[in-house]
């Protein structure tokens, strides 16, 4: 291989990193802080007072029940600096970036080409969800629903907003109204903390208009409604049996901050929603968001989450909130009209629960129109729609029981074998029928958040000195990502990796290169880059494994910036992985390295999942 060829080859390799990367950004200069003990305790109050007094951070929002506080820097500090400043504060339980999450539909270019005839046909006559090859039996369920007299269960659409003026929602009276709020009087009549919130809230603009400036949320809301009635055919439309609560926390680009997601979840629960549809997510674990999902569970709500559109395995590469192991949460994969997994859909035998139609689904779009979208974003609301019909039949049924009935009533399909926990695709009729005939079980399992992810302390300890025992501890945490950084290359010897070497000549050619095929992941701050490495160089280090382990040798990974202009080195240590029964390399980059890679990967911010 010529020098030129070598360089070109490695460039492609770095491009692969970019394509496969799971990048999640955060709001710069913001953090979410969990304080120890009770929110009313002296230590909590004095912490909040202290940081504001010192003019380091200003308080944006507090969730007192969780002793959780959203701060913005008032001192020009970066998020990274705020994290460093406060993680060791004795009053702080944890501090994390205000991560940004994304909607989970797939881009037009990625959509399946050509609608299935049966699905398109069904769409034009019946709402788009019933077809012969993958019958979810929605229409069969409609004929057994009770008369429309009971209270309507409320489904919160935590999304980009909803075009609540759409004819479909208006004619069916499907939009939730806050009866305790007087419109336009400038007062918070019901004392829920929101002025004139007559039909939900816009957490992006912090106002009472949760309109949809994207199209995602309107489509999602239409699917929820469309599970229970025909939304596509012309008038007259029947009155809905459910209510849609529009909660906008994703902006016009489909992105939204953790702090707003937490607030939307609280609004939903505190204002009567029993089903929360969440067609969004991201790869970074947020303990604060985890607590919000647990809060919804404590209120016996059903939390429905899209599994993600990366075609990846959530068991090993989790997506949140779908990945939280809260008992009242269901993570939804997307299926096609032939009951196979949609090509984009994430899966996971342990952590993704059930399949639901999400390829080319016809539903409402803003401006009184209809259109097709694909994604696990479209699969999740079908489950929310089923849950709503079940709660219409059995208003006292809690989210946990609803979830289990949906799972047990779903149809086992070959295409989901080994892919999702139930290995099944939803069935509306079975779920509704089963809800009608089941007695209400008010109980639900106790749940407390277990620290099953890398804590900051553990990650920090990694800097102090790698040891085989530490890797064992890290390896037992079932695929969760470290907060700081860990790269474990499951290779039986030390590596000196060249992502790209611009300098040609003797220095590089002196070393042998080895063809390998292994996954490598780089976590830097809130970013996760992953890809496959297929070339390594011994780079001057002699790789006698035992020798290196004994000496605790330092390994360096060189990363060149995508445009080739910059280059950094990351130090790592050879360690033994009990889990993999192999030696690997554990890297612990410092702040400068993280900041550099951060800058290089800034362009990845806009990449949707
Ligand atoms: Ca209010």
Coordinates of C-alpha atoms and ligand atoms in Angstrom, one line a residue:
X1 CA 0.0 0.0 0.0
X2 CA 1.4 3.4 -1.0
X3 CA 1.6 6.2 1.5
X4 CA -1.1 8.0 -0.4
X5 CA -3.4 5.0 -0.4
X6 CA -2.8 4.6 3.3
X7 CA -3.8 8.2 4.1
X8 CA -6.9 7.9 1.9
X9 CA -7.9 4.7 3.5
X10 CA -7.7 6.2 6.9
X11 CA -9.6 9.2 5.9
X12 CA -12.5 7.0 4.9
X13 CA -12.2 5.3 8.2
X14 CA -12.6 8.6 10.0
X15 CA -15.6 9.4 7.9
X16 CA -17.1 6.2 9.1
X17 CA -16.7 7.4 12.6
X18 CA -18.8 10.4 11.7
X19 CA -21.5 8.5 9.9
X20 CA -21.9 6.0 12.8
X21 CA -21.5 8.5 15.5
X22 CA -24.1 9.1 18.1
X23 CA -23.7 12.7 18.9
X24 CA -25.7 14.4 21.5
X25 CA -25.2 18.0 22.4
X26 CA -26.1 20.0 25.4
X27 CA -27.0 23.6 26.1
X28 CA -23.7 25.4 26.6
X29 CA -23.4 27.1 30.0
X30 CA -26.3 25.2 31.6
X31 CA -26.3 22.3 34.1
X32 CA -28.9 20.4 36.0
X33 CA -28.0 19.8 39.6
X34 CA -29.4 17.3 42.0
X35 CA -28.8 18.3 45.6
X36 CA -28.6 15.9 48.5
X37 CA -31.4 15.5 50.9
X38 CA -34.6 17.4 51.0
X39 CA -35.2 20.5 48.8
X40 CA -36.2 22.5 51.8
X41 CA -33.0 21.5 53.8
X42 CA -30.6 24.2 54.8
X43 CA -27.8 22.7 52.6
X44 CA -29.9 22.8 49.5
X45 CA -31.0 26.4 50.2
X46 CA -27.5 27.5 51.0
X47 CA -26.2 25.9 47.8
X48 CA -28.7 27.7 45.6
X49 CA -28.0 30.9 47.6
X50 CA -24.3 30.5 47.3
X51 CA -24.0 30.0 43.6
X52 CA -26.2 32.9 42.9
X53 CA -24.4 35.1 45.4
X54 CA -21.1 34.3 43.8
X55 CA -22.7 35.1 40.5
X56 CA -21.6 31.9 39.0
X57 CA -25.0 30.5 38.1
X58 CA -28.6 31.7 38.1
X59 CA -31.5 29.5 38.9
X60 CA -33.7 28.8 35.9
X61 CA -36.1 26.3 37.3
X62 CA -36.5 24.0 40.3
X63 CA -38.3 20.7 40.8
X64 CA -38.6 20.8 44.5
X65 CA -40.0 17.2 44.9
X66 CA -36.8 15.8 43.3
X67 CA -34.5 18.5 44.8
X68 CA -33.5 19.1 41.1
X69 CA -32.4 22.5 39.8
X70 CA -31.7 23.9 36.4
X71 CA -29.0 26.5 36.4
X72 CA -27.6 28.8 33.7
X73 CA -24.1 30.3 33.9
X74 CA -24.2 33.9 34.7
X75 CA -20.4 34.1 34.8
X76 CA -19.6 33.0 31.2
X77 CA -18.5 29.6 32.4
X78 CA -18.9 26.7 30.1
X79 CA -20.9 23.6 30.9
X80 CA -17.6 21.6 31.3
X81 CA -16.3 24.2 33.8
X82 CA -19.6 24.2 35.8
X83 CA -19.5 20.4 36.0
X84 CA -15.9 20.6 37.3
X85 CA -16.8 23.2 39.8
X86 CA -19.8 21.6 41.3
X87 CA -19.4 17.8 41.1
X88 CA -17.2 17.8 44.2
X89 CA -19.5 20.1 46.2
X90 CA -20.6 18.3 49.3
X91 CA -24.2 19.5 48.8
X92 CA -24.4 18.1 45.3
X93 CA -25.5 14.6 44.6
X94 CA -24.9 14.9 40.9
X95 CA -24.5 17.6 38.2
X96 CA -25.0 17.0 34.5
X97 CA -25.2 18.9 31.2
X98 CA -28.6 20.0 29.9
X99 CA -28.6 17.5 27.1
X100 CA -30.5 18.1 23.9
X101 CA -32.8 15.4 22.6
X102 CA -34.2 14.9 19.1
X103 CA -37.4 13.7 17.4
X104 CA -37.3 10.2 16.0
X105 CA -38.8 10.2 12.5
X106 CA -36.6 9.4 9.6
X107 CA -35.7 11.8 6.9
X108 CA -37.6 11.7 3.6
X109 CA -34.7 10.4 1.7
X110 CA -34.5 7.5 4.1
X111 CA -38.1 6.5 3.9
X112 CA -39.1 3.3 2.4
X113 CA -39.7 3.7 -1.3
X114 CA -43.1 2.9 -2.5
X115 CA -46.0 2.5 -0.1
X116 CA -47.3 -0.9 0.2
X117 CA -50.5 -1.1 -1.7
X118 CA -52.5 -2.6 1.2
X119 CA -51.3 0.1 3.6
X120 CA -52.0 2.9 1.2
X121 CA -55.4 1.5 0.4
X122 CA -56.2 1.1 4.1
X123 CA -55.0 4.6 4.7
X124 CA -57.5 6.1 2.3
X125 CA -60.4 4.3 3.9
X126 CA -59.6 3.6 7.5
X127 CA -56.9 5.7 9.1
X128 CA -53.9 3.8 7.8
X129 CA -53.3 1.2 10.4
X130 CA -55.2 -1.8 9.4
X131 CA -54.0 -4.0 6.6
X132 CA -54.2 -7.6 5.8
X133 CA -50.6 -8.6 6.0
X134 CA -49.9 -7.2 9.4
X135 CA -53.3 -6.9 11.0
X136 CA -53.2 -4.8 14.2
X137 CA -57.0 -5.1 14.2
X138 CA -57.7 -1.4 15.0
X139 CA -61.1 -1.4 13.3
X140 CA -62.1 -4.6 14.9
X141 CA -61.5 -2.9 18.2
X142 CA -63.7 0.1 17.3
X143 CA -66.8 -2.1 17.1
X144 CA -66.4 -3.4 20.6
X145 CA -65.7 -0.1 22.3
X146 CA -68.1 1.2 24.9
X147 CA -70.5 4.0 24.2
X148 CA -68.9 7.4 24.2
X149 CA -70.1 8.5 27.6
X150 CA -67.2 8.0 30.0
X151 CA -64.5 10.4 30.9
X152 CA -61.8 10.7 28.2
X153 CA -58.3 9.6 29.1
X154 CA -55.7 12.3 28.4
X155 CA -52.6 11.5 26.3
X156 CA -49.8 14.0 26.6
X157 CA -48.0 14.5 23.3
X158 CA -44.5 15.6 24.5
X159 CA -43.2 16.7 21.1
X160 CA -42.9 19.6 18.6
X161 CA -46.4 20.8 19.4
X162 CA -49.7 20.0 17.8
X163 CA -51.7 21.8 15.1
X164 CA -54.7 21.8 17.5
X165 CA -56.8 23.7 14.9
X166 CA -56.6 20.8 12.4
X167 CA -60.1 19.9 11.3
X168 CA -59.5 16.3 12.5
X169 CA -58.9 17.4 16.1
X170 CA -61.5 20.1 16.0
X171 CA -64.4 18.0 14.6
X172 CA -63.6 15.2 17.0
X173 CA -63.2 17.5 20.0
X174 CA -59.9 15.7 20.7
X175 CA -57.8 18.5 22.2
X176 CA -57.6 18.7 25.9
X177 CA -59.0 21.8 27.5
X178 CA -57.8 23.1 30.9
X179 CA -61.3 23.8 32.3
X180 CA -59.8 25.4 35.4
X181 CA -58.1 28.1 33.4
X182 CA -59.8 31.2 32.1
X183 CA -58.5 32.1 28.6
X184 CA -56.7 35.3 28.1
X185 CA -57.1 37.0 31.5
X186 CA -53.3 37.0 32.1
X187 CA -53.7 35.0 35.3
X188 CA -52.7 31.5 36.5
X189 CA -56.3 30.7 37.5
X190 CA -55.7 27.1 38.5
X191 CA -52.4 27.9 40.2
X192 CA -50.5 25.2 38.3
X193 CA -47.7 27.6 37.6
X194 CA -48.7 28.4 34.0
X195 CA -50.6 31.5 32.9
X196 CA -53.5 31.0 30.5
X197 CA -52.6 27.4 29.8
X198 CA -55.9 26.5 28.3
X199 CA -54.7 23.7 26.1
X200 CA -51.2 22.7 27.2
X201 CA -47.9 24.6 27.1
X202 CA -45.0 25.6 24.8
X203 CA -41.9 25.0 26.8
X204 CA -39.7 26.2 24.0
X205 CA -41.2 29.7 23.8
X206 CA -42.4 29.5 27.4
X207 CA -45.9 30.5 26.3
X208 CA -49.4 29.1 26.1
X209 CA -49.4 28.3 22.4
X210 CA -48.3 24.7 21.8
X211 CA -48.7 25.0 18.0
X212 CA -46.5 22.7 15.8
X213 CA -43.8 24.5 13.8
X214 CA -42.3 21.2 12.7
X215 CA -45.0 18.7 11.7
X216 CA -43.7 15.8 13.8
X217 CA -46.0 16.3 16.9
X218 CA -49.1 16.8 14.8
X219 CA -48.4 13.6 12.9
X220 CA -47.8 11.8 16.2
X221 CA -51.0 13.1 17.7
X222 CA -53.0 12.0 14.7
X223 CA -51.7 8.5 15.1
X224 CA -52.8 8.4 18.7
X225 CA -56.3 9.5 17.8
X226 CA -56.3 7.3 14.6
X227 CA -55.9 4.1 16.6
X228 CA -59.4 4.7 18.0
X229 CA -61.3 6.1 15.0
X230 CA -61.1 7.0 11.4
X231 CA -59.2 10.2 11.0
X232 CA -58.7 10.1 7.2
X233 CA -62.1 9.8 5.6
X234 CA -64.3 12.8 5.2
X235 CA -66.7 14.3 7.6
X236 CA -68.7 13.7 9.7
X237 CA -66.0 12.6 12.2
X238 CA -67.0 10.9 15.4
X239 CA -66.3 12.5 18.7
X240 CA -63.1 11.2 20.2
X241 CA -62.9 8.9 23.2
X242 CA -59.6 10.3 24.2
X243 CA -58.0 13.7 24.6
X244 CA -54.7 15.1 23.2
X245 CA -52.7 17.3 25.5
X246 CA -50.2 19.2 23.3
X247 CA -46.9 19.9 25.1
X248 CA -44.2 21.4 23.0
X249 CA -40.6 21.0 24.1
X250 CA -39.0 20.2 20.8
X251 CA -38.3 23.2 18.6
X252 CA -38.9 23.8 14.9
X253 CA -35.9 21.6 14.2
X254 CA -37.2 18.8 16.4
X255 CA -34.6 19.4 19.2
X256 CA -35.3 20.0 22.8
X257 CA -33.5 20.3 26.2
X258 CA -33.6 17.9 29.1
X259 CA -34.8 20.7 31.4
X260 CA -37.8 21.3 29.1
X261 CA -38.5 17.6 28.8
X262 CA -38.6 17.3 32.6
X263 CA -40.9 20.2 32.9
X264 CA -43.2 18.8 30.2
X265 CA -43.4 15.4 32.0
X266 CA -44.3 17.1 35.2
X267 CA -46.9 19.3 33.5
X268 CA -48.4 16.2 31.9
X269 CA -48.6 14.2 35.2
X270 CA -49.7 17.1 37.3
X271 CA -52.5 18.1 34.9
X272 CA -54.1 14.7 34.6
X273 CA -52.4 12.9 31.6
X274 CA -52.2 9.2 32.2
X275 CA -50.4 8.4 29.0
X276 CA -47.2 10.2 28.0
X277 CA -46.1 9.8 24.4
X278 CA -42.4 10.4 23.8
X279 CA -41.3 10.1 20.2
X280 CA -37.8 11.5 20.9
X281 CA -34.6 10.5 22.5
X282 CA -30.8 10.6 22.6
X283 CA -27.8 8.5 23.6
X284 CA -26.8 10.4 26.7
X285 CA -27.9 9.1 30.1
X286 CA -29.5 11.8 32.1
X287 CA -30.2 10.9 35.8
X288 CA -32.5 13.9 36.0
X289 CA -34.6 12.7 33.1
X290 CA -34.6 9.3 34.7
X291 CA -36.0 10.8 37.8
X292 CA -38.8 12.5 35.8
X293 CA -39.8 9.2 34.2
X294 CA -39.8 7.6 37.6
X295 CA -42.0 10.5 38.8
X296 CA -44.5 9.6 36.0
X297 CA -44.5 6.0 37.2
X298 CA -45.1 7.1 40.8
X299 CA -48.3 8.8 39.4
X300 CA -49.2 5.4 37.7
X301 CA -48.9 6.9 34.3
X302 CA -47.8 5.0 31.2
X303 CA -44.7 6.3 29.6
X304 CA -44.3 5.3 25.9
X305 CA -41.0 5.9 24.3
X306 CA -39.7 5.5 20.7
X307 CA -36.7 3.0 20.5
X308 CA -34.8 5.1 18.0
X309 CA -33.9 5.0 14.3
X310 CA -30.2 4.0 14.2
X311 CA -30.9 0.4 13.2
X312 CA -28.9 -0.4 16.3
X313 CA -29.2 -2.6 19.4
X314 CA -30.4 -0.7 22.4
X315 CA -29.2 -3.4 24.7
X316 CA -25.6 -2.5 23.9
X317 CA -26.1 1.2 22.8
X318 CA -28.9 2.6 24.9
X319 CA -31.2 5.4 23.8
X320 CA -33.0 7.5 26.4
X321 CA -35.7 7.8 27.6
X322 CA -36.5 4.5 26.0
X323 CA -33.6 2.9 27.9
X324 CA -34.7 3.7 31.4
X325 CA -35.8 0.5 33.2
X326 CA -38.8 2.1 34.8
X327 CA -41.6 -0.5 35.1
X328 CA -44.2 1.9 33.6
X329 CA -42.2 2.5 30.5
X330 CA -42.6 0.7 27.1
X331 CA -39.9 1.1 24.4
X332 CA -41.3 0.7 21.0
X333 CA -39.7 -0.7 17.8
X334 CA -41.1 0.0 14.3
X335 CA -42.5 -2.7 12.0
X336 CA -43.4 -2.8 8.3
X337 CA -46.6 -3.8 6.6
X338 CA -45.2 -7.3 6.4
X339 CA -44.4 -7.6 10.1
X340 CA -40.7 -7.3 9.8
X341 CA -38.5 -4.8 11.7
X342 CA -38.4 -1.5 9.8
X343 CA -34.9 -1.0 8.4
X344 CA -34.2 2.0 10.5
X345 CA -35.7 0.7 13.8
X346 CA -33.6 0.1 16.8
X347 CA -34.1 -3.2 18.6
X348 CA -33.0 -5.0 21.8
X349 CA -34.2 -8.2 23.3
X350 CA -33.8 -6.9 26.8
X351 CA -34.6 -3.2 26.5
X352 CA -37.0 -2.8 23.6
X353 CA -40.4 -4.3 24.3
X354 CA -42.8 -4.5 21.4
X355 CA -43.1 -3.8 17.7
X356 CA -45.7 -1.4 16.2
X357 CA -46.3 -0.1 12.7
X358 CA -43.9 2.8 11.9
X359 CA -43.1 2.6 8.2
X360 CA -45.0 5.0 6.0
X361 CA -47.8 5.9 8.3
X362 CA -50.5 8.3 7.1
X363 CA -51.6 10.9 9.7
X364 CA -52.4 14.5 10.2
X365 CA -50.0 17.3 9.3
X366 CA -50.2 21.0 10.1
X367 CA -52.3 23.1 7.8
X368 CA -55.2 20.7 7.7
X369 CA -53.4 18.2 5.6
X370 CA -52.3 14.6 5.8
X371 CA -49.0 12.9 4.9
X372 CA -46.8 9.9 5.4
X373 CA -44.0 9.7 7.9
X374 CA -41.8 6.9 9.0
X375 CA -39.9 6.2 12.2
X376 CA -40.1 4.7 15.7
X377 CA -41.7 8.1 16.3
X378 CA -44.7 6.8 14.4
X379 CA -44.7 3.4 16.1
X380 CA -44.8 4.7 19.7
X381 CA -48.1 6.7 19.3
X382 CA -50.0 3.6 18.1
X383 CA -49.2 2.1 21.5
X384 CA -50.2 5.3 23.3
X385 CA -53.5 5.2 21.3
X386 CA -54.2 1.6 22.4
X387 CA -53.5 2.5 26.0
X388 CA -55.9 5.4 25.8
X389 CA -58.7 3.2 24.5
X390 CA -58.0 0.7 27.3
X391 CA -58.2 3.5 29.9
X392 CA -61.4 4.7 28.3
X393 CA -62.8 1.2 29.0
X394 CA -61.1 0.9 32.4
X395 CA -60.4 4.4 33.8
X396 CA -58.8 3.0 37.0
X397 CA -56.3 0.8 35.3
X398 CA -52.7 2.0 36.0
X399 CA -50.0 2.3 33.3
X400 CA -48.2 -0.7 34.5
X401 CA -51.2 -3.0 34.1
X402 CA -52.0 -1.4 30.7
X403 CA -48.5 -2.1 29.5
X404 CA -48.6 -5.7 30.5
X405 CA -52.0 -6.3 28.8
X406 CA -50.7 -4.7 25.6
X407 CA -47.7 -6.9 25.6
X408 CA -49.5 -10.1 26.4
X409 CA -52.2 -9.4 23.7
X410 CA -49.7 -8.6 21.0
X411 CA -49.1 -11.0 18.1
X412 CA -46.0 -13.1 18.0
X413 CA -44.3 -12.5 14.6
X414 CA -41.2 -14.1 13.1
X415 CA -39.8 -10.8 12.0
X416 CA -39.3 -9.7 15.6
X417 CA -37.9 -13.0 16.9
X418 CA -34.8 -12.1 18.9
X419 CA -35.4 -8.4 18.3
X420 CA -37.7 -7.2 21.0
X421 CA -38.7 -8.5 24.4
X422 CA -42.1 -9.8 23.5
X423 CA -41.1 -10.8 20.0
X424 CA -44.5 -9.5 19.1
X425 CA -46.3 -6.7 17.3
X426 CA -49.2 -4.9 18.9
X427 CA -52.8 -5.9 18.4
X428 CA -55.4 -3.2 19.3
X429 CA -58.4 -5.5 19.4
X430 CA -56.7 -8.0 21.8
X431 CA -55.6 -5.3 24.1
X432 CA -59.0 -3.5 24.3
X433 CA -60.8 -6.8 24.7
X434 CA -58.5 -7.9 27.4
X435 CA -58.8 -4.6 29.3
X436 CA -62.6 -4.9 29.2
X437 CA -62.5 -8.4 30.7
X438 CA -59.7 -7.9 33.2
X439 CA -60.2 -6.8 36.7
X440 CA -58.3 -3.7 37.7
X441 CA -55.1 -4.4 39.6
X442 CA -54.2 -1.1 41.4
X443 CA -50.8 -2.4 42.5
X444 CA -47.5 -1.9 40.8
X445 CA -43.9 -2.9 41.6
X446 CA -41.9 -0.5 43.8
X447 CA -39.2 1.3 41.9
X448 CA -36.2 3.2 42.9
X449 CA -33.5 4.4 40.6
X450 CA -30.5 2.2 40.9
X451 CA -27.1 3.6 40.0
X452 CA -26.4 1.2 37.2
X453 CA -24.5 3.6 35.2
X454 CA -21.0 4.9 35.6
X455 CA -20.9 7.5 38.3
X456 CA -18.7 10.6 38.0
X457 CA -16.7 9.4 41.0
X458 CA -15.9 6.1 39.3
X459 CA -15.1 7.8 36.1
X460 CA -12.8 10.2 37.9
X461 CA -11.2 7.4 39.7
X462 CA -10.2 6.0 36.3
X463 CA -7.8 8.9 35.9
X464 CA -6.0 7.9 39.1
X465 CA -4.7 4.6 37.7
X466 CA -6.1 1.8 35.7
X467 CA -6.3 -1.6 37.1
X468 CA -7.9 -4.8 36.0
X469 CA -10.3 -4.8 38.9
X470 CA -11.6 -1.4 37.8
X471 CA -12.4 -2.7 34.4
X472 CA -14.3 -5.5 36.0
X473 CA -16.4 -3.0 37.9
X474 CA -17.0 -0.9 34.8
X475 CA -17.7 -3.9 32.6
X476 CA -20.6 -5.1 34.8
X477 CA -22.7 -2.1 34.1
X478 CA -24.5 -3.6 31.2
X479 CA -23.6 -1.4 28.3
X480 CA -24.2 1.9 29.9
X481 CA -21.7 4.6 28.9
X482 CA -19.2 6.2 31.2
X483 CA -19.6 9.8 32.0
X484 CA -16.1 10.8 31.3
X485 CA -14.4 8.4 29.0
X486 CA -13.6 4.8 28.5
X487 CA -12.5 3.1 25.4
X488 CA -12.2 -0.6 25.7
X489 CA -10.6 -2.2 22.7
X490 CA -11.1 -5.9 23.1
X491 CA -7.8 -6.7 21.6
X492 CA -5.3 -9.0 23.1
X493 CA -2.5 -6.6 22.9
X494 CA -1.5 -3.0 23.2
X495 CA -2.4 -0.7 20.3
X496 CA -1.1 2.4 18.9
X497 CA -3.8 3.7 16.7
X498 CA -3.4 6.1 13.8
X499 CA -6.7 7.5 12.8
X500 CA -4.9 9.4 10.2
X501 CA -1.2 10.3 9.8
X502 CA -0.5 13.2 7.6
X503 CA 3.2 13.2 8.0
X504 CA 4.7 10.7 5.6
X505 CA 8.1 9.2 5.7
X506 CA 10.2 7.1 7.8
X507 CA 8.5 7.6 11.1
X508 CA 5.3 5.9 10.0
X509 CA 6.8 3.4 7.7
X510 CA 9.0 2.0 10.4
X511 CA 6.1 0.3 12.1
X512 CA 4.1 -2.7 11.1
X513 CA 0.4 -2.3 10.6
X514 CA -2.2 -4.9 11.4
X515 CA -5.5 -5.5 9.9
X516 CA -8.1 -5.9 12.5
X517 CA -11.9 -5.6 12.7
X518 CA -13.1 -4.4 16.0
X519 CA -15.5 -1.8 17.4
X520 CA -14.1 1.3 18.9
X521 CA -16.0 3.9 20.8
X522 CA -14.9 7.3 22.0
X523 CA -17.0 9.0 24.6
X524 CA -16.1 12.6 25.1
X525 CA -18.3 14.5 27.5
X526 CA -21.7 14.0 26.2
X527 CA -20.6 12.8 22.8
X528 CA -20.3 9.2 21.7
X529 CA -18.4 8.4 18.6
X530 CA -18.4 4.9 17.5
X531 CA -17.2 3.0 14.5
X532 CA -15.1 0.1 13.4
X533 CA -11.4 0.1 13.3
X534 CA -9.8 -2.0 10.7
X535 CA -6.2 -0.9 10.8
X536 CA -3.8 -0.6 13.6
X537 CA -0.1 0.1 13.9
X538 CA 2.2 -1.0 16.7
X539 CA 3.6 2.5 16.5
X540 CA 6.9 1.8 18.2
X541 CA 5.5 0.3 21.3
X542 CA 6.5 -3.3 21.7
X543 CA 3.4 -5.2 22.4
X544 CA 4.3 -8.0 24.8
X545 CA 1.0 -8.1 26.5
X546 CA 2.1 -9.5 29.8
X547 CA 5.0 -7.1 29.9
X548 CA 2.7 -4.1 29.2
X549 CA 0.2 -5.2 31.8
X550 CA 2.8 -5.5 34.5
X551 CA 4.2 -2.1 33.7
X552 CA 0.8 -0.6 33.3
X553 CA 2.0 0.8 30.1
X554 CA 0.6 3.9 28.5
X555 CA -1.0 3.6 25.1
X556 CA -1.6 6.5 22.9
X557 CA -4.4 6.9 20.4
X558 CA -3.9 9.6 17.8
X559 CA -7.0 11.3 16.4
X560 CA -6.7 13.6 13.5
X561 CA -9.5 16.1 12.9
X562 CA -11.9 15.4 10.0
X563 CA -10.3 18.2 7.9
X564 CA -6.8 17.0 8.7
X565 CA -5.7 20.3 10.3
X566 CA -5.5 19.2 13.9
X567 CA -4.2 16.3 15.8
X568 CA -4.4 15.1 19.4
X569 CA -3.2 12.3 21.4
X570 CA -5.1 10.4 24.0
X571 CA -3.4 8.4 26.7
X572 CA -4.6 5.0 27.8
X573 CA -3.6 2.1 29.9
X574 CA -3.5 -1.6 29.3
X575 CA -6.0 -3.3 31.6
X576 CA -7.6 -6.7 31.9
X577 CA -11.3 -7.1 31.3
X578 CA -12.8 -9.8 33.4
X579 CA -16.0 -9.6 31.4
X580 CA -14.3 -10.1 28.0
X581 CA -11.5 -12.2 29.4
X582 CA -9.2 -10.1 27.5
X583 CA -6.8 -7.3 27.8
X584 CA -7.8 -3.9 26.5
X585 CA -6.9 -0.3 26.5
X586 CA -8.5 2.1 28.8
X587 CA -8.2 5.8 27.8
X588 CA -8.7 8.7 30.1
X589 CA -8.5 11.9 28.1
X590 CA -8.0 15.2 29.9
X591 CA -10.1 18.3 29.5
X592 CA -8.0 19.7 26.6
X593 CA -8.5 16.5 24.6
X594 CA -12.2 16.5 25.3
X595 CA -12.5 20.2 24.4
X596 CA -10.6 19.6 21.2
X597 CA -12.7 16.6 20.0
X598 CA -15.8 18.6 21.1
X599 CA -14.8 21.4 18.7
X600 CA -14.1 19.0 15.9
X601 CA -17.4 17.2 16.3
X602 CA -19.4 20.4 16.6
X603 CA -20.8 19.9 13.1
X604 CA -22.3 16.6 14.2
X605 CA -24.7 18.5 16.4
X606 CA -27.4 18.7 13.8
X607 CA -27.3 15.1 13.1
X608 CA -30.6 13.5 14.0
X609 CA -30.6 10.0 15.5
Ligands
LIG1 CA1 -52.6 27.7 34.9

